[in-house]
Amino acid sequence: MKSRWYKDAVFYQIYPRSFCDSNGDGIGDIRGIISKLDYLKDLGINAVWLSPVYASPNDDNGYDISDYRNIMPEFGTMEDWKEMIDEMHKRGIRLVMDLVVNHTSDEHAWFQESRKSKDNPYRDYYIWRKGRGKDGKKPPNNWTSRFQGSAWEYDEATGEWYLHLFSKKQPDLNWDNPKVRQEVIDICNFWFELGVDGFRCDVITYISKAEGLPNGKFNPFLCGDEHFILGPHIHEYLNQVNRESWSKYDTMIVGEAIGCTVDNAESLVSEDRNELDSAITFELMQVDFKWDFWPVKFNLKKFKAVQSAFQSLPDTCWNTLYYENHDQPRSVSRYGNGNGYHRKELAKMLAVSLHMLKGTPYVYQGQEIGMTNIALEEKEYVDIMATRVFEMVRKIFPPLMPIARWAMAKRARDHARTPMQWNGKQGAGFTTGKPWMKINPNHSDVNVESDLKNPNSVLNFYKQLIAFRLHNDVIIHGTYKEYFHNNKNVYCYERAYRGKRYIVICNFKEKNVPLNVDTIGAKGAKLVLANYPKAAETMGDAVFLRPYEAVVYEIGGQTEA
Ligand code: GLC
Ligand code: CA
């Protein structure tokens, strides 16, 4: 059944709330998405990952689902959704939906039932435990929520606690209950019957919790990880859903896989495992953020080491390539001087460094025009991650507030979620009303409309790059080899297939960098991609890279059998 179409795909991720608002209420919606499908087609992408559009009270912007078979009214109706998927398919764009089943919303009917009584038929859909201490008023164990504080919430009705690894409005489902697994299978099949082409599975490596829910090793921020990340039944459960749903359609299943490393990736994504098709891994994201939120200095050597390790996985594994998504800051602000004079070159260089690798690349909305982080006042942050950090620090130790502000200015998820910058006018072409969150003032300069007009724009470069990569056997199937690993400025690698080689050279520094390339054995290679005008047309013994310059040279291939 599986054609593995995703190996020749470039994805575009839509975060619907911030993409395009069709009715002026300040919130992006499905009709807004439909109005931009020609734009996406023109960009050249052939698949979309759509962040959740299901019914939700929006404690975590749709990642808290109250009804898996309905659309959030703010986003539109099921009819709108059907029109959207039809219009995508007409344009050759596949649709991968978000599947958030580690937890539901506390407003989901299952949880409403579950909390009513200890013998309710839905009680075991969630993870309920008695508290510790004489009066049971202490949480059952020391696990922490990813959004700060205990991962347990006391519920008056039955005098027990329920587990929530995210906010208290996101109770964790009990995957050890076979009925829960059946529900997930039914939900997947429901959407497959409506034509979806796959799922991005939210925090899927958290679904199996260790027997007895033991205390975690002490850690003030993230406690309990070792007892639920890739827990005891993870493979069994993924395999079951795969067998009974995912494998029955021509799908792509990509899992958000915290804890997936080079060493264990095969067990999750190798084709013969019948679990996930690919994993969104986090090692790259951890190069410059400790514990997921604490900024540490970017180190290009570490960054290259992570990329090279994943590129070297066996051929039965398939990588997910990304720098940005709705949880990560903007890459031009993260990996370079995003507000500087070379923003455009930087955005293009990053694109080259990622899209020439082996795997499926994802473009996050706005990345294709080089959108940047935003400067926010503390009260302007709207996302639960930042607002909870501020709340906790203020409660526990207020003198640390400046540091919390500093960390969030680099790390908050708000940076990725500012509305898409379609034009330079008020509302950025995103809305005619009052936007649900602040629009980056730099939309006067950084926007789609001006990029469409400028042949040298970031957007037009993305189009060129995507067209170059799709159906390109060397990029899809080629081997990978890194050069000059110890160089602190440049990321250089080769992709090779049937005698044809691409040499990719990216300067990660905002300064001129010379590089001797005589050892690569590719002298005379022809320039095929460049983010600056007037790069040398053929490769000599050295290349002289300008700030954030990226070049790709090609050699060989004529002798193909
Ligand atoms: C994933 C999502 C994130 C969400 C969390 C809880 O990490 O990408 O946005 O907050 O899961 O569902
Ligand atoms: Ca709207």
Short mmCIF file of C-alpha atoms in Angstrom, two decimals, residues 128-470:
data_model
loop_
_atom_site.label_atom_id
_atom_site.label_comp_id
_atom_site.label_asym_id
_atom_site.label_seq_id
_atom_site.Cartn_x
_atom_site.Cartn_y
_atom_site.Cartn_z
CA TRP A 128 -6.04 8.79 38.12
CA ARG A 129 -4.22 8.12 41.38
CA LYS A 130 -4.62 8.70 45.09
CA GLY A 131 -2.43 11.43 46.55
CA ARG A 132 0.44 10.89 48.95
CA GLY A 133 0.54 11.90 52.60
CA LYS A 134 -2.01 11.17 55.33
CA ASP A 135 -4.79 13.22 53.80
CA GLY A 136 -3.79 12.42 50.20
CA LYS A 137 -3.18 16.10 49.53
CA LYS A 138 0.28 15.59 48.03
CA PRO A 139 0.60 14.69 44.34
CA PRO A 140 1.10 10.96 43.62
CA ASN A 141 4.68 11.45 42.39
CA ASN A 142 7.23 14.18 41.63
CA TRP A 143 6.75 14.41 37.87
CA THR A 144 6.57 17.94 36.48
CA SER A 145 4.44 19.43 33.76
CA ARG A 146 6.28 20.63 30.63
CA PHE A 147 4.57 23.94 31.41
CA GLN A 148 6.00 24.17 34.97
CA GLY A 149 4.74 22.88 38.30
CA SER A 150 3.46 19.46 39.26
CA ALA A 151 2.13 17.19 36.53
CA TRP A 152 -0.80 16.28 38.79
CA GLU A 153 -4.05 18.06 39.49
CA TYR A 154 -6.33 17.26 42.38
CA ASP A 155 -9.98 16.78 41.52
CA GLU A 156 -12.54 17.43 44.26
CA ALA A 157 -15.30 15.26 42.81
CA THR A 158 -13.54 11.95 43.55
CA GLY A 159 -10.69 13.11 45.79
CA GLU A 160 -8.05 11.79 43.36
CA TRP A 161 -5.40 13.30 41.14
CA TYR A 162 -5.07 13.12 37.36
CA LEU A 163 -1.86 13.23 35.38
CA HIS A 164 -1.17 16.05 32.90
CA LEU A 165 2.30 16.26 31.39
CA PHE A 166 1.26 19.57 29.82
CA SER A 167 -1.25 22.08 31.22
CA LYS A 168 -3.88 21.03 33.72
CA LYS A 169 -6.39 21.43 30.90
CA GLN A 170 -4.54 18.66 29.01
CA PRO A 171 -5.11 15.40 30.96
CA ASP A 172 -2.99 12.49 29.70
CA LEU A 173 -4.82 9.57 28.13
CA ASN A 174 -4.22 6.12 29.55
CA TRP A 175 -2.81 4.19 26.59
CA ASP A 176 -2.59 1.03 28.67
CA ASN A 177 -6.37 0.87 28.29
CA PRO A 178 -7.11 -1.03 25.05
CA LYS A 179 -10.29 1.06 24.60
CA VAL A 180 -8.18 4.22 24.36
CA ARG A 181 -6.03 2.65 21.65
CA GLN A 182 -9.16 1.61 19.79
CA GLU A 183 -10.46 5.20 19.97
CA VAL A 184 -7.20 6.47 18.45
CA ILE A 185 -7.42 3.91 15.65
CA ASP A 186 -11.01 4.93 14.95
CA ILE A 187 -10.11 8.63 14.88
CA CYS A 188 -7.29 8.00 12.40
CA ASN A 189 -9.50 5.90 10.16
CA PHE A 190 -12.25 8.53 10.29
CA TRP A 191 -9.89 11.16 8.84
CA PHE A 192 -8.30 8.77 6.35
CA GLU A 193 -11.77 8.06 4.97
CA LEU A 194 -12.14 11.81 4.51
CA GLY A 195 -8.96 11.84 2.47
CA VAL A 196 -6.12 12.96 4.75
CA ASP A 197 -2.72 11.77 3.68
CA GLY A 198 -1.10 11.29 7.06
CA PHE A 199 -0.55 12.51 10.56
CA ARG A 200 2.04 14.37 12.54
CA CYS A 201 1.73 12.70 15.93
CA ASP A 202 2.09 15.13 18.79
CA VAL A 203 4.47 14.12 21.64
CA ILE A 204 3.97 10.53 20.61
CA THR A 205 7.00 9.27 22.56
CA TYR A 206 5.20 10.14 25.83
CA ILE A 207 2.25 7.76 25.48
CA SER A 208 3.55 4.81 27.51
CA LYS A 209 4.19 5.48 31.19
CA ALA A 210 6.29 3.24 33.43
CA GLU A 211 4.43 0.72 35.52
CA GLY A 212 3.67 2.09 39.00
CA LEU A 213 4.52 5.67 37.96
CA PRO A 214 7.73 5.84 40.03
CA ASN A 215 9.31 9.10 41.15
CA GLY A 216 11.76 10.64 38.73
CA LYS A 217 15.36 11.64 39.37
CA PHE A 218 15.30 15.10 40.91
CA ASN A 219 15.23 17.94 38.40
CA PRO A 220 13.48 21.22 39.20
CA PHE A 221 12.25 21.79 35.64
CA LEU A 222 11.71 18.46 33.92
CA CYS A 223 11.14 15.62 36.33
CA GLY A 224 9.98 12.12 35.44
CA ASP A 225 11.21 12.03 31.83
CA GLU A 226 12.94 8.69 32.24
CA HIS A 227 9.60 7.11 33.18
CA PHE A 228 7.51 8.17 30.22
CA ILE A 229 9.76 9.09 27.29
CA LEU A 230 9.89 5.98 25.10
CA GLY A 231 8.18 4.07 27.89
CA PRO A 232 7.82 0.31 28.21
CA HIS A 233 5.01 -0.25 25.65
CA ILE A 234 5.77 2.46 23.13
CA HIS A 235 6.69 0.08 20.31
CA GLU A 236 3.79 -2.25 20.95
CA TYR A 237 1.27 0.62 20.89
CA LEU A 238 2.68 2.31 17.81
CA ASN A 239 2.83 -1.01 16.06
CA GLN A 240 -0.82 -1.69 16.85
CA VAL A 241 -2.06 1.65 15.54
CA ASN A 242 0.14 1.21 12.48
CA ARG A 243 -1.26 -2.27 11.82
CA GLU A 244 -4.89 -1.36 12.37
CA SER A 245 -4.91 2.05 10.73
CA TRP A 246 -1.82 3.78 9.38
CA SER A 247 -0.69 0.93 7.13
CA LYS A 248 -4.10 0.56 5.54
CA TYR A 249 -3.82 3.81 3.60
CA ASP A 250 -1.04 5.41 1.58
CA THR A 251 -0.01 7.58 4.48
CA MET A 252 2.93 9.34 5.99
CA ILE A 253 3.20 9.19 9.77
CA VAL A 254 5.71 11.52 11.33
CA GLY A 255 6.06 11.47 15.08
CA GLU A 256 7.13 14.31 17.27
CA ALA A 257 9.75 12.21 18.99
CA ILE A 258 11.33 13.75 22.06
CA GLY A 259 13.98 11.31 23.23
CA CYS A 260 14.60 9.89 19.77
CA THR A 261 18.38 9.86 19.28
CA VAL A 262 20.68 8.48 16.63
CA ASP A 263 21.12 5.43 18.81
CA ASN A 264 17.47 4.50 19.12
CA ALA A 265 15.99 6.05 15.96
CA GLU A 266 16.00 2.75 14.09
CA SER A 267 13.68 1.19 16.65
CA LEU A 268 11.05 3.83 15.88
CA VAL A 269 11.38 4.67 12.20
CA SER A 270 13.07 1.82 10.41
CA GLU A 271 10.72 0.62 7.66
CA ASP A 272 10.67 -2.97 8.87
CA ARG A 273 9.44 -1.84 12.31
CA ASN A 274 6.04 -0.69 11.06
CA GLU A 275 5.81 2.12 13.59
CA LEU A 276 6.58 5.66 12.39
CA ASP A 277 7.73 6.68 8.91
CA SER A 278 9.89 9.46 10.24
CA ALA A 279 10.62 11.34 13.46
CA ILE A 280 10.79 14.98 14.38
CA THR A 281 13.87 14.81 16.60
CA PHE A 282 15.19 17.35 19.08
CA GLU A 283 18.94 16.92 19.30
CA LEU A 284 19.53 19.80 16.91
CA MET A 285 17.17 22.01 18.90
CA GLN A 286 19.13 21.20 22.05
CA VAL A 287 22.44 22.44 20.66
CA ASP A 288 21.57 25.99 21.75
CA PHE A 289 18.81 25.39 24.32
CA LYS A 290 19.33 23.37 27.46
CA TRP A 291 16.28 21.68 29.07
CA ASP A 292 14.41 22.95 26.02
CA PHE A 293 14.24 26.55 27.20
CA TRP A 294 17.57 27.74 28.59
CA PRO A 295 19.64 29.57 25.91
CA VAL A 296 23.26 28.45 25.57
CA LYS A 297 25.78 29.66 23.01
CA PHE A 298 25.30 28.28 19.51
CA ASN A 299 28.10 25.92 18.54
CA LEU A 300 28.38 25.12 14.84
CA LYS A 301 30.54 22.05 15.41
CA LYS A 302 27.93 20.46 17.67
CA PHE A 303 25.24 21.42 15.20
CA LYS A 304 27.12 19.75 12.34
CA ALA A 305 27.79 16.67 14.45
CA VAL A 306 24.07 16.19 15.08
CA GLN A 307 23.15 16.63 11.43
CA SER A 308 25.89 14.29 10.25
CA ALA A 309 24.95 11.61 12.74
CA PHE A 310 21.32 11.55 11.60
CA GLN A 311 22.36 11.70 7.94
CA SER A 312 24.34 8.52 8.55
CA LEU A 313 21.38 6.44 9.71
CA PRO A 314 20.81 3.29 7.63
CA ASP A 315 18.77 3.55 4.44
CA THR A 316 15.71 2.01 6.11
CA CYS A 317 15.33 5.20 8.17
CA TRP A 318 14.04 8.51 6.90
CA ASN A 319 14.83 11.93 8.36
CA THR A 320 12.66 14.93 9.05
CA LEU A 321 14.53 18.14 8.26
CA TYR A 322 13.52 21.30 10.08
CA TYR A 323 14.80 24.41 11.77
CA GLU A 324 11.45 26.00 12.53
CA ASN A 325 7.96 25.13 13.62
CA HIS A 326 5.29 26.62 15.89
CA ASP A 327 7.33 25.69 19.00
CA GLN A 328 10.71 27.07 17.96
CA PRO A 329 12.07 30.59 17.56
CA ARG A 330 12.75 31.95 14.07
CA SER A 331 15.91 30.47 12.55
CA VAL A 332 17.33 33.76 11.23
CA SER A 333 17.24 35.15 14.77
CA ARG A 334 18.47 31.92 16.31
CA TYR A 335 21.39 30.99 14.07
CA GLY A 336 22.47 34.43 12.93
CA ASN A 337 21.92 38.14 13.03
CA GLY A 338 18.27 38.14 11.96
CA ASN A 339 17.81 41.86 12.27
CA GLY A 340 21.04 42.71 10.52
CA TYR A 341 22.01 43.89 7.09
CA HIS A 342 22.42 40.31 5.77
CA ARG A 343 19.04 38.91 6.84
CA LYS A 344 18.16 37.78 3.33
CA GLU A 345 21.46 36.04 2.63
CA LEU A 346 21.20 34.41 6.04
CA ALA A 347 17.68 33.10 5.39
CA LYS A 348 18.75 31.70 2.02
CA MET A 349 21.94 30.15 3.38
CA LEU A 350 19.99 28.37 6.12
CA ALA A 351 17.56 27.09 3.50
CA VAL A 352 20.41 25.61 1.44
CA SER A 353 22.07 24.06 4.49
CA LEU A 354 18.85 22.20 5.30
CA HIS A 355 17.19 21.42 1.97
CA MET A 356 20.21 19.74 0.42
CA LEU A 357 20.20 17.09 3.14
CA LYS A 358 18.60 13.66 2.95
CA GLY A 359 15.08 13.55 4.37
CA THR A 360 11.85 15.50 4.07
CA PRO A 361 12.29 19.25 4.58
CA TYR A 362 9.66 21.38 6.28
CA VAL A 363 9.17 25.09 5.64
CA TYR A 364 7.33 26.75 8.51
CA GLN A 365 5.00 29.59 7.52
CA GLY A 366 6.96 32.83 7.19
CA GLN A 367 10.32 31.05 7.01
CA GLU A 368 10.13 31.40 3.21
CA ILE A 369 10.33 35.19 3.57
CA GLY A 370 12.85 35.14 6.43
CA MET A 371 10.51 36.23 9.22
CA THR A 372 12.32 37.05 12.47
CA ASN A 373 11.75 36.87 16.22
CA ILE A 374 9.69 39.68 17.70
CA ALA A 375 10.56 42.01 20.59
CA LEU A 376 7.75 41.73 23.14
CA GLU A 377 7.00 43.40 26.45
CA GLU A 378 6.34 40.88 29.20
CA LYS A 379 2.61 41.53 29.04
CA GLU A 380 2.52 41.00 25.28
CA TYR A 381 3.45 37.31 25.44
CA VAL A 382 0.34 35.20 24.92
CA ASP A 383 1.61 31.62 24.77
CA ILE A 384 1.22 29.34 27.76
CA MET A 385 4.91 28.40 27.80
CA ALA A 386 6.15 31.97 28.36
CA THR A 387 3.26 33.11 30.52
CA ARG A 388 3.70 30.09 32.83
CA VAL A 389 7.45 30.68 33.10
CA PHE A 390 6.83 34.30 34.10
CA GLU A 391 4.11 33.29 36.55
CA MET A 392 6.29 30.65 38.25
CA VAL A 393 9.44 32.77 38.46
CA ARG A 394 7.43 35.67 39.88
CA LYS A 395 5.94 33.31 42.47
CA ILE A 396 9.11 31.47 43.46
CA PHE A 397 11.94 33.99 43.09
CA PRO A 398 11.06 37.40 41.58
CA PRO A 399 14.70 38.66 41.39
CA LEU A 400 15.14 36.18 38.52
CA MET A 401 12.54 37.95 36.37
CA PRO A 402 15.11 39.77 34.18
CA ILE A 403 16.69 36.42 33.40
CA ALA A 404 13.31 34.88 32.60
CA ARG A 405 12.62 37.78 30.25
CA TRP A 406 16.02 37.33 28.63
CA ALA A 407 15.41 33.60 28.12
CA MET A 408 11.93 34.11 26.67
CA ALA A 409 13.17 36.85 24.33
CA LYS A 410 15.22 34.07 22.73
CA ARG A 411 13.11 30.99 23.29
CA ALA A 412 9.38 31.76 23.60
CA ARG A 413 7.08 30.02 21.16
CA ASP A 414 5.45 33.40 20.54
CA HIS A 415 8.22 34.25 18.05
CA ALA A 416 6.96 31.61 15.66
CA ARG A 417 3.32 32.45 16.18
CA THR A 418 3.15 36.10 15.21
CA PRO A 419 0.79 36.52 12.26
CA MET A 420 2.03 35.76 8.77
CA GLN A 421 3.31 38.89 7.02
CA TRP A 422 1.50 39.03 3.70
CA ASN A 423 2.02 42.75 3.04
CA GLY A 424 3.34 45.95 4.58
CA LYS A 425 -0.02 47.51 5.42
CA GLN A 426 -1.75 47.66 8.77
CA GLY A 427 -2.80 44.11 9.69
CA ALA A 428 -0.02 42.78 7.44
CA GLY A 429 -2.61 41.38 5.04
CA PHE A 430 -3.28 38.80 7.75
CA THR A 431 -6.41 40.45 9.08
CA THR A 432 -8.56 43.50 8.58
CA GLY A 433 -9.46 43.40 12.28
CA LYS A 434 -7.54 43.29 15.52
CA PRO A 435 -5.00 40.44 15.34
CA TRP A 436 -5.18 37.82 18.14
CA MET A 437 -1.50 38.48 18.84
CA LYS A 438 0.91 41.25 18.03
CA ILE A 439 2.14 41.50 14.46
CA ASN A 440 5.89 41.99 14.05
CA PRO A 441 6.39 45.70 13.18
CA ASN A 442 9.01 44.67 10.62
CA HIS A 443 6.22 43.52 8.29
CA SER A 444 6.61 46.90 6.56
CA ASP A 445 9.87 45.48 5.22
CA VAL A 446 9.57 41.70 5.55
CA ASN A 447 6.47 40.55 3.68
CA VAL A 448 5.23 38.30 0.88
CA GLU A 449 4.02 41.08 -1.39
CA SER A 450 7.40 42.75 -1.66
CA ASP A 451 9.19 39.40 -1.92
CA LEU A 452 7.00 38.37 -4.86
CA LYS A 453 8.09 41.50 -6.73
CA ASN A 454 11.79 41.19 -6.03
CA PRO A 455 13.60 38.52 -8.09
CA ASN A 456 16.34 38.31 -5.46
CA SER A 457 14.00 37.85 -2.52
CA VAL A 458 14.14 35.07 0.02
CA LEU A 459 10.79 33.84 -1.31
CA ASN A 460 12.00 33.56 -4.88
CA PHE A 461 15.10 31.76 -3.69
CA TYR A 462 12.93 29.23 -1.85
CA LYS A 463 10.98 28.62 -5.05
CA GLN A 464 14.20 27.97 -6.91
CA LEU A 465 15.53 25.70 -4.19
CA ILE A 466 12.32 23.66 -3.87
CA ALA A 467 12.10 23.19 -7.63
CA PHE A 468 15.73 22.10 -7.65
CA ARG A 469 15.23 19.55 -4.92
CA LEU A 470 11.97 17.87 -5.94
#
